[in-house]
XYZ file of C-alpha atoms in Angstrom:
673
model
C 138.213 120.715 83.662
C 137.367 118.444 86.587
C 134.170 117.864 88.497
C 134.178 116.542 92.049
C 131.178 115.211 93.982
C 130.543 115.785 97.666
C 129.277 112.322 98.618
C 130.801 112.087 102.143
C 128.761 113.446 105.093
C 129.796 116.973 105.967
C 131.039 115.917 109.393
C 133.303 113.325 107.902
C 136.890 114.546 107.272
C 136.808 113.196 103.711
C 134.433 116.072 102.854
C 137.380 118.461 103.266
C 139.070 116.817 100.300
C 135.908 116.962 98.239
C 135.038 120.546 99.025
C 138.379 122.307 99.192
C 140.154 119.896 96.785
C 137.783 121.193 94.117
C 137.036 124.811 95.046
C 140.623 125.800 95.840
C 141.888 124.332 92.526
C 139.360 125.718 90.137
C 137.214 122.561 89.704
C 133.460 122.250 89.891
C 131.724 120.707 92.969
C 128.453 118.752 92.806
C 126.646 118.303 96.090
C 124.476 115.235 96.680
C 121.218 116.629 98.105
C 119.074 113.555 98.509
C 118.228 112.263 101.973
C 118.186 108.746 100.633
C 121.331 108.259 98.568
C 121.519 105.065 96.585
C 123.919 103.577 94.082
C 121.463 104.196 91.316
C 121.158 107.860 92.264
C 124.905 108.214 92.578
C 125.286 106.731 89.067
C 122.653 109.179 87.696
C 124.528 112.147 89.266
C 127.858 111.010 87.924
C 126.485 110.709 84.439
C 124.324 113.867 84.489
C 127.098 116.136 85.803
C 130.089 114.321 84.110
C 131.793 113.774 87.466
C 135.478 112.945 86.948
C 136.926 112.648 90.501
C 135.356 110.582 93.255
C 136.303 109.644 96.831
C 134.866 106.518 98.431
C 135.295 104.635 101.684
C 136.767 101.128 101.218
C 133.433 99.524 102.155
C 131.427 101.582 99.673
C 134.042 101.017 96.974
C 133.689 97.223 97.583
C 129.886 97.456 97.376
C 129.984 99.382 94.081
C 132.524 96.974 92.567
C 130.314 94.045 93.541
C 126.861 95.458 92.649
C 127.147 98.338 90.198
C 130.654 98.858 88.886
C 129.207 100.345 85.645
C 128.111 103.559 87.549
C 131.764 104.606 88.008
C 132.877 103.996 84.407
C 133.019 107.791 83.706
C 135.348 108.421 86.647
C 138.907 109.418 85.701
C 140.415 109.489 89.164
C 139.074 107.439 92.031
C 140.401 107.687 95.611
C 139.422 105.014 98.142
C 140.406 104.606 101.794
C 139.384 104.770 105.344
C 140.080 101.045 105.846
C 142.316 98.467 104.242
C 141.472 97.934 100.562
C 140.446 94.475 99.367
C 142.882 92.994 96.869
C 140.153 91.107 94.987
C 138.009 94.207 94.632
C 140.975 96.312 93.380
C 141.909 93.603 90.828
C 138.347 93.623 89.505
C 138.259 97.450 89.378
C 141.528 97.548 87.524
C 140.104 95.121 84.930
C 136.732 96.919 84.407
C 137.992 100.581 84.757
C 140.872 100.725 82.262
C 140.707 104.559 81.960
C 140.509 105.213 85.706
C 143.419 106.091 87.947
C 142.826 104.439 91.318
C 144.520 105.747 94.403
C 144.717 104.201 97.905
C 144.527 107.042 100.376
C 145.599 106.527 103.952
C 145.485 108.902 106.929
C 143.917 109.484 110.339
C 141.647 112.507 110.857
C 144.225 113.858 113.320
C 146.515 114.522 110.372
C 143.851 116.161 108.166
C 142.358 113.490 105.940
C 145.347 112.240 103.941
C 148.804 111.245 105.065
C 149.930 108.766 102.426
C 148.769 108.033 98.869
C 149.508 105.196 96.533
C 148.576 105.329 92.840
C 147.687 101.653 92.247
C 149.682 100.023 89.446
C 148.084 97.669 86.935
C 149.783 94.612 88.206
C 148.964 91.573 90.312
C 148.750 92.157 94.082
C 148.720 89.035 96.240
C 148.979 90.116 99.891
C 147.764 93.700 100.206
C 147.584 97.115 98.513
C 150.375 99.420 99.743
C 149.356 102.751 101.295
C 152.188 104.454 99.423
C 154.393 107.390 100.537
C 153.763 110.550 102.503
C 152.172 113.463 100.610
C 153.852 116.916 100.382
C 154.214 118.582 103.735
C 153.655 115.343 105.680
C 156.129 113.107 107.551
C 155.724 109.418 108.487
C 157.901 107.321 110.792
C 157.509 103.652 111.680
C 158.762 103.185 115.246
C 159.134 100.397 117.818
C 157.974 100.500 121.419
C 161.027 102.599 122.326
C 160.270 105.197 119.625
C 163.201 104.046 117.541
C 162.888 103.655 113.770
C 162.577 100.047 112.595
C 164.549 98.640 109.611
C 162.911 98.055 106.187
C 160.605 95.051 106.312
C 160.170 95.099 110.121
C 156.679 95.947 111.463
C 156.197 98.891 113.757
C 153.643 101.549 114.630
C 152.926 104.438 112.308
C 153.645 107.940 113.706
C 152.620 110.963 111.584
C 153.261 114.687 111.580
C 153.772 117.681 109.367
C 151.670 120.624 108.203
C 148.381 118.793 108.674
C 148.875 117.718 112.254
C 146.134 118.761 114.618
C 146.770 120.642 117.901
C 145.006 117.982 119.847
C 141.530 116.919 121.000
C 139.028 119.594 121.992
C 138.722 119.653 125.835
C 140.570 116.328 126.174
C 144.060 117.208 127.475
C 144.526 113.623 128.810
C 143.868 112.039 125.420
C 145.902 114.670 123.658
C 148.866 113.872 125.886
C 148.450 110.187 125.261
C 148.249 110.336 121.474
C 150.237 113.423 120.429
C 153.794 112.547 121.418
C 156.929 114.724 121.636
C 159.800 112.660 120.100
C 163.294 113.184 118.830
C 161.699 113.561 115.349
C 159.364 116.354 116.547
C 155.735 116.313 117.613
C 153.965 113.257 116.130
C 150.581 111.512 116.308
C 150.589 107.957 117.536
C 148.138 106.240 115.071
C 147.833 102.705 116.566
C 148.360 101.310 113.040
C 150.919 98.579 112.317
C 152.901 98.840 109.099
C 156.332 98.250 107.523
C 158.454 99.948 104.897
C 158.910 98.050 101.661
C 162.239 98.099 99.738
C 160.855 100.579 97.214
C 159.983 103.103 99.889
C 156.265 102.450 99.919
C 154.516 101.494 103.142
C 152.496 98.258 103.608
C 149.647 98.512 106.123
C 149.403 95.438 108.448
C 146.515 96.197 110.836
C 145.470 97.823 114.102
C 147.494 97.342 117.270
C 144.267 97.231 119.225
C 143.131 94.385 116.943
C 145.153 92.033 119.048
C 143.247 89.992 121.642
C 144.086 87.414 124.216
C 142.036 84.181 124.414
C 142.782 81.257 126.714
C 146.365 82.525 127.148
C 147.082 82.961 123.437
C 147.716 86.359 121.868
C 145.852 86.527 118.550
C 146.044 89.049 115.704
C 142.462 89.299 114.445
C 143.700 90.840 111.166
C 145.644 87.626 110.472
C 142.458 85.563 110.578
C 140.615 88.102 108.438
C 143.413 88.036 105.886
C 143.325 84.203 105.556
C 139.516 84.308 105.224
C 139.661 86.924 102.492
C 141.956 84.663 100.442
C 139.196 82.129 100.128
C 137.463 82.548 96.756
C 133.993 82.390 98.441
C 134.633 85.313 100.830
C 134.241 88.987 99.861
C 134.897 90.723 103.232
C 135.611 89.448 106.693
C 135.709 90.890 110.202
C 136.696 88.861 113.239
C 135.837 89.905 116.750
C 136.246 88.501 120.253
C 132.785 88.194 121.858
C 132.259 90.373 124.919
C 130.773 87.589 127.082
C 133.228 87.294 129.998
C 132.008 83.809 130.842
C 132.209 82.422 127.284
C 134.657 84.361 125.236
C 135.097 83.108 121.654
C 136.165 84.251 118.236
C 133.364 85.072 115.756
C 134.013 85.703 112.107
C 131.500 87.768 110.102
C 131.764 87.435 106.321
C 130.077 88.594 103.180
C 130.140 86.189 100.349
C 130.051 85.662 96.594
C 127.339 83.710 94.856
C 129.038 80.364 95.145
C 128.416 78.107 98.130
C 131.364 77.720 100.510
C 133.338 74.620 101.234
C 133.880 73.947 104.915
C 135.507 77.269 105.905
C 136.664 75.968 109.251
C 138.556 73.141 107.545
C 140.068 75.729 105.219
C 141.206 77.912 108.088
C 142.825 74.988 109.927
C 145.175 74.547 106.978
C 146.685 77.963 107.604
C 146.023 78.718 111.302
C 146.441 76.957 114.667
C 143.227 75.613 116.245
C 143.076 78.442 118.828
C 142.795 81.016 115.968
C 139.889 79.238 114.144
C 136.634 81.116 115.006
C 133.952 79.226 116.918
C 131.320 80.654 114.531
C 131.447 81.889 110.945
C 128.492 84.113 110.372
C 127.361 84.927 106.913
C 125.661 88.355 106.566
C 124.326 90.154 103.490
C 126.514 93.234 103.920
C 128.780 94.765 106.534
C 127.131 97.328 108.826
C 128.639 100.763 108.246
C 129.061 103.862 110.379
C 127.685 107.178 108.997
C 131.221 107.705 107.606
C 131.105 104.516 105.601
C 133.473 102.429 107.702
C 132.692 98.969 109.057
C 130.790 99.313 112.370
C 132.236 96.477 114.378
C 130.007 97.275 117.398
C 126.845 96.458 115.425
C 128.041 93.063 114.201
C 127.131 91.207 117.370
C 123.490 92.311 117.375
C 122.565 90.949 113.954
C 119.906 88.222 113.747
C 120.140 88.023 109.904
C 122.530 85.105 109.739
C 122.937 81.747 108.221
C 125.926 79.716 109.483
C 127.303 76.554 107.924
C 123.813 75.300 106.886
C 122.266 75.507 110.389
C 118.841 73.884 110.518
C 116.072 76.279 111.807
C 113.378 75.241 114.281
C 110.500 73.103 112.981
C 107.894 73.760 115.644
C 106.939 76.095 118.493
C 108.927 74.170 121.144
C 112.089 74.189 119.094
C 111.583 77.880 118.449
C 111.315 78.681 122.173
C 114.250 76.426 122.961
C 116.322 78.146 120.314
C 115.656 81.591 121.890
C 116.870 80.210 125.262
C 120.065 78.812 123.745
C 120.783 82.038 121.918
C 120.478 83.999 125.154
C 122.531 81.618 127.286
C 125.331 81.123 124.684
C 125.193 84.743 123.537
C 125.022 83.607 119.919
C 122.638 83.984 117.035
C 124.272 81.265 114.929
C 122.678 78.135 116.337
C 120.889 75.280 114.542
C 118.642 72.724 116.154
C 121.148 69.903 115.635
C 124.199 71.746 117.063
C 125.938 70.318 120.128
C 125.702 72.544 123.243
C 129.283 71.794 124.224
C 130.677 72.322 120.716
C 129.178 75.805 120.876
C 131.221 76.704 123.892
C 128.786 75.495 126.556
C 130.171 74.392 129.936
C 128.851 73.301 133.328
C 128.063 76.830 134.577
C 126.152 77.684 131.353
C 124.367 74.340 131.562
C 122.965 75.340 134.944
C 121.736 78.585 133.492
C 120.308 76.818 130.437
C 118.229 74.383 132.580
C 116.995 77.201 134.843
C 115.723 79.080 131.725
C 114.104 75.899 130.345
C 112.328 75.412 133.627
C 111.142 79.032 133.617
C 109.805 78.830 130.073
C 108.333 75.321 130.070
C 107.793 74.624 133.788
C 109.576 71.348 133.251
C 112.477 70.229 135.342
C 115.044 68.414 133.202
C 118.173 67.044 135.064
C 121.414 68.583 133.901
C 122.733 65.083 133.249
C 120.247 64.755 130.404
C 122.047 67.543 128.545
C 125.016 65.201 128.035
C 122.753 62.569 126.540
C 120.603 65.080 124.589
C 122.965 67.984 123.783
C 120.972 69.460 120.871
C 117.821 71.616 120.678
C 116.027 68.857 118.725
C 116.835 66.239 121.335
C 115.892 68.428 124.318
C 112.601 69.398 122.619
C 111.797 65.736 122.061
C 112.661 65.029 125.623
C 110.235 67.711 126.780
C 107.403 66.062 124.805
C 108.210 62.638 126.193
C 108.162 63.979 129.753
C 104.551 65.078 129.307
C 105.022 68.736 128.370
C 102.163 70.153 126.308
C 102.281 73.233 124.235
C 100.275 76.272 125.328
C 96.582 75.433 125.827
C 95.574 78.916 124.586
C 95.959 78.983 120.783
C 97.352 82.205 119.308
C 97.837 83.214 115.694
C 100.774 85.379 116.722
C 104.145 83.714 116.633
C 107.010 85.689 118.297
C 109.828 84.943 115.900
C 111.873 87.926 117.217
C 110.074 90.079 119.788
C 113.074 92.293 120.668
C 114.590 95.007 118.545
C 113.960 98.571 117.549
C 111.593 100.297 115.133
C 108.135 99.336 113.952
C 107.527 95.520 113.997
C 107.058 93.554 110.820
C 104.125 91.123 110.486
C 104.371 88.253 108.051
C 101.614 85.930 106.837
C 102.489 82.469 105.522
C 101.233 80.608 102.454
C 98.191 78.377 101.963
C 99.474 75.839 104.506
C 99.011 78.430 107.236
C 102.383 77.748 108.899
C 104.973 80.552 109.371
C 108.036 78.635 110.633
C 109.445 78.481 107.078
C 109.995 82.274 107.329
C 112.821 81.561 109.777
C 115.400 81.394 106.959
C 114.255 84.804 105.820
C 114.537 86.152 109.355
C 118.091 84.887 109.830
C 119.196 86.691 106.651
C 117.649 90.089 107.339
C 119.986 93.053 107.959
C 117.533 94.709 110.327
C 116.932 94.583 113.988
C 113.163 95.140 113.793
C 110.800 92.929 115.816
C 109.513 90.121 113.601
C 106.161 88.355 114.115
C 104.499 85.599 112.099
C 100.761 85.166 111.731
C 99.584 81.593 111.444
C 96.142 80.191 110.556
C 93.641 79.320 113.151
C 93.088 75.512 113.231
C 96.660 74.346 112.988
C 96.471 73.087 116.555
C 93.735 70.687 115.543
C 91.334 72.270 118.110
C 90.342 75.733 116.927
C 88.160 76.171 113.891
C 89.744 77.622 110.725
C 88.353 80.675 109.016
C 86.915 80.343 105.483
C 87.317 83.867 104.034
C 90.244 86.107 103.571
C 88.205 89.048 104.913
C 87.577 87.160 108.214
C 91.221 86.065 108.430
C 92.459 89.626 107.914
C 90.026 90.945 110.510
C 91.177 88.374 113.071
C 94.859 89.088 112.340
C 94.310 92.864 112.789
C 92.922 92.228 116.258
C 95.983 90.153 116.982
C 98.651 92.557 115.774
C 97.015 95.416 117.779
C 97.946 93.546 120.959
C 101.554 94.183 119.957
C 101.285 97.474 118.006
C 98.062 99.274 118.868
C 98.611 102.008 116.253
C 100.310 102.181 112.864
C 101.916 102.759 110.551
C 101.994 99.017 109.954
C 104.508 96.904 108.043
C 102.800 93.899 106.431
C 104.016 91.150 104.224
C 102.986 87.784 103.020
C 104.080 84.932 100.771
C 101.593 83.530 98.187
C 98.149 83.192 99.931
C 99.640 85.265 102.819
C 100.227 88.163 100.361
C 96.498 88.397 99.706
C 95.737 88.305 103.405
C 98.293 91.090 104.040
C 96.711 93.128 101.266
C 93.262 92.666 102.739
C 94.560 93.688 106.194
C 96.015 96.867 104.666
C 92.579 97.646 103.067
C 90.691 97.125 106.323
C 93.231 99.187 108.292
C 93.094 102.081 105.867
C 89.323 101.970 105.739
C 89.401 102.547 109.516
C 91.823 105.461 109.230
C 95.007 103.445 110.012
C 98.198 103.718 107.944
C 100.097 100.917 106.223
C 103.682 102.141 105.606
C 104.585 99.236 103.246
C 102.915 96.129 101.842
C 105.404 93.434 100.821
C 103.968 90.808 98.452
C 105.964 87.640 97.824
C 104.956 85.953 94.536
C 101.187 86.344 94.848
C 98.664 87.224 92.172
C 96.372 90.181 92.838
C 92.713 89.495 93.523
C 90.210 89.422 90.598
C 92.970 89.627 88.009
C 92.515 87.568 84.853
C 95.518 85.384 85.792
C 94.091 84.222 89.149
C 94.041 80.413 89.331
C 90.879 78.686 90.619
C 90.698 75.753 93.016
C 88.416 72.881 92.026
C 86.414 70.865 94.563
C 88.299 67.975 96.089
C 87.709 65.127 98.496
C 89.927 64.570 101.574
C 92.131 62.138 99.662
C 92.848 64.721 97.001
C 93.540 67.359 99.604
C 96.072 65.068 101.336
C 97.779 64.408 97.967
C 98.068 68.165 97.407
C 99.436 68.731 100.903
C 101.902 65.904 100.355
C 103.170 67.576 97.121
C 103.571 70.909 99.000
C 105.648 69.178 101.736
C 107.706 67.269 99.217
C 108.643 70.449 97.367
C 109.566 72.385 100.518
C 111.536 69.552 102.010
C 113.028 68.392 98.621
C 112.201 64.805 99.522
C 109.720 62.413 97.884
C 106.606 61.630 99.913
C 105.198 58.417 98.511
C 101.458 58.743 98.957
C 98.944 56.985 96.738
C 95.567 58.509 95.987
C 94.036 55.005 95.466
C 95.404 53.803 98.831
C 93.835 56.846 100.560
C 90.413 56.294 98.960
C 90.123 52.867 100.649
C 90.862 54.231 104.171
C 88.742 55.866 106.876
C 89.634 59.486 107.855
C 91.582 58.271 110.927
C 93.407 55.575 108.858
C 94.252 58.232 106.281
C 96.003 60.312 108.906
C 97.911 57.373 110.285
C 98.931 56.416 106.716
C 100.057 59.966 106.071
C 102.201 60.066 109.265
C 103.872 56.764 108.483
C 104.864 58.033 105.033
C 106.336 61.176 106.610
C 108.507 59.049 108.968
C 109.601 56.729 106.108
C 110.654 59.704 103.957
C 112.784 61.190 106.791
C 110.969 64.452 106.550
C 111.457 66.995 109.428
C 107.841 68.026 109.717
C 106.466 70.490 112.330
C 103.358 68.364 112.987
C 103.742 64.861 114.295
C 100.413 63.659 115.689
C 97.165 62.855 113.882
C 95.227 65.718 115.478
C 97.796 68.272 114.159
C 97.829 66.632 110.678
C 94.004 66.822 110.670
C 94.389 70.530 111.622
C 96.753 71.096 108.713
C 94.323 69.407 106.298
C 91.392 71.571 107.514
C 93.439 74.782 107.377
C 94.615 73.983 103.865
C 91.087 73.329 102.675
C 89.761 76.495 104.355
C 92.522 78.676 102.899
C 92.012 77.240 99.465
C 88.282 78.011 99.616
C 89.068 81.498 100.948
C 91.458 82.077 98.063
C 88.966 80.817 95.513
C 86.232 83.134 96.714
C 88.314 86.292 97.315
C 87.344 89.242 95.094
C 88.565 92.759 94.457
C 87.356 95.051 97.295
C 84.548 97.448 96.380
C 86.553 100.404 97.710
C 90.249 100.344 97.040
C 92.743 102.123 99.275
C 96.101 102.343 97.435
C 99.185 101.484 99.438
C 102.943 101.440 98.714
C 103.691 97.934 97.304
C 106.925 96.064 96.959
C 106.572 92.914 94.896
C 109.134 90.084 95.159
C 108.525 87.800 92.229
C 110.145 84.394 91.699
C 112.386 84.168 88.617
C 110.372 81.036 87.699
C 107.150 82.924 88.493
C 103.681 81.493 88.854
C 102.567 84.060 86.237
C 105.041 82.723 83.721
C 103.333 79.340 83.924
C 100.021 81.044 83.162
C 101.415 82.883 80.168
C 100.851 86.297 81.640
C 102.926 89.370 80.622
C 101.824 91.478 83.567
C 105.137 92.205 85.374
C 103.216 93.316 88.523
C 100.991 90.231 88.720
C 98.015 92.517 88.724
C 99.081 94.659 91.731
C 99.559 97.959 89.915
C 95.862 99.004 90.297
C 96.205 98.717 94.107
C 99.547 100.556 94.441
C 100.232 104.082 95.578
C 102.652 104.906 92.825
C 104.635 102.385 90.802
C 104.918 98.829 92.106
C 108.567 98.174 92.955
C 109.135 94.756 91.464
C 112.168 92.597 92.371
C 113.126 89.271 90.833
C 114.211 86.519 93.265
C 116.070 83.375 92.110
C 114.063 80.169 92.239
C 110.426 79.237 91.866
C 107.355 79.926 94.018
C 108.618 77.605 96.840
C 112.421 77.521 96.458
C 112.641 81.365 96.566
C 112.016 80.967 100.348
C 114.899 78.571 100.817
C 118.717 78.994 100.956
C 120.490 80.362 99.058
C 117.693 82.253 97.173
C 116.093 83.656 100.331
C 119.241 85.672 101.039
C 118.499 87.708 97.892
C 114.956 88.300 99.109
C 116.225 89.309 102.519
C 118.690 91.820 101.032
C 115.862 93.700 99.275
C 113.618 93.657 102.338
C 116.537 94.885 104.491
C 116.960 97.833 102.128
C 113.340 98.833 102.503
C 113.747 98.629 106.353
C 116.678 101.068 106.211
C 114.932 103.477 103.830
C 111.767 103.670 105.944
C 113.428 103.960 109.354
């Protein structure tokens, strides 16, 4: 009567349960055949074939409970395991799956998939979900360091044996001897797992023996920190690691979160843990990286750039961007904000020497180490550089290296009508992808080069620039607002010349020549400055008090001085601070507005795969349009994949909304690897 599904990879031992558990017991087996399995497709298969029994890794189980619990409503028996089950996820599953029997399955591959099982009761679990009792034909002992059995309630190491025990490791006699032990209880496998017997005969899993580390003389159980973190209502999952930097070892906690904003997590941890067990960094990521077998891949955690930590402030200009890259390299951390103190991040005298050497190499400016004590933040050091006479690169470039390292095809992003790309940094820090990431900024922002006045010319110029990094496609292009139209025009020009665009990502932009395209009226410089002030006020969430009548009575130079003073009075962290750069911003804004107003549908259309990310409070909604694709369907190769992002046209690019946008973009990155 039952139908199983083979969802685990064939090389993963869980597939033995799926295949032989069904076929040797008269059940039906459905095999997932897609190369790109998704939760939606899994749900479709479960419904179409009336699947009744399902096995999931703990991480995948958590993901389904969080994102799409409705897809497993038809399941009658659900087994989950591979790692410790999350109490909060189990409690939610028990609530929403009243007809489903949920089983916690534990067992190392060396003992053939399952060793213990625990049918989860519909009760309240506070600490952990037991792993249950040994299955038929299997034996389990919990032993101390002298291979003696420990009493009930006392932790020890799990040793397993029985009919499922392997003979050993292929061509690894040394490892076989180390892990498969002859004891007074017979031949057993030494699991490395800590556990204890409960009074009812069930076993409670505690953690890994090798999850104990030593830091500054203290022995620390990483699992204990993870357990405390997971009790916080904001935290979904947590993994704590000890960084592998021998000169600057520190604890780093990686967490996935619920929709609410956290309180100060470090303050919370200090209530339950001694100071030496509180992580130096708490890194928020969209989802835990998984191995092909669906377990958390701890090795990949340290390479992620997709982070936001305790409201870190991103760089505001090119100097701060370069300085941040140096700090990240020296401190071996991707969790730094421009107002973070070097020494609070684990910096010391030896690292300070390395920091200053790298600053000299990048900026050719010799800052005394003593200055670091007076100016211990990126923002302060960057300001010090400017005061010492350092000037940014004389040669203007539209290409901004936001993350030049990584694997896979690079992603090129074009900013909005203001021409700046630094506001993409929040998106970058949230991405679950290690691809290189480049921004393309408008000519003229330096106040020296001349801006371009047509989207066609801007696209042509940008194509020349990206070919210096990636001479041949397929290209990944994306843009926000005005930048979405530039990215589209780039894709058209590339394809016209025989180049391929793998994916075009449009963030809340209206397609060219559609009947919902807004038009820009003619303005004088005073009106343009008012419009720019409004744009800055929205992005910074601060009021910039500028009067149109005041501007009218001033000369162009006086207007810029007036504008700068209002910026300072409003306390706005703005990437341009001198009149020449403000003049450049004004000219770029005007040029881009004219380019937008004049851009028309290309004569020859080359369809491309389009992903549209539309603000929940969309620009189209204000224009009373019912076109869900904002006019992009006629340019798309196939259906436009539309995703709704919280916020409006501007706030969708800020925390916390941008994390939703980053999650979707990361999924595309994984699908098109």
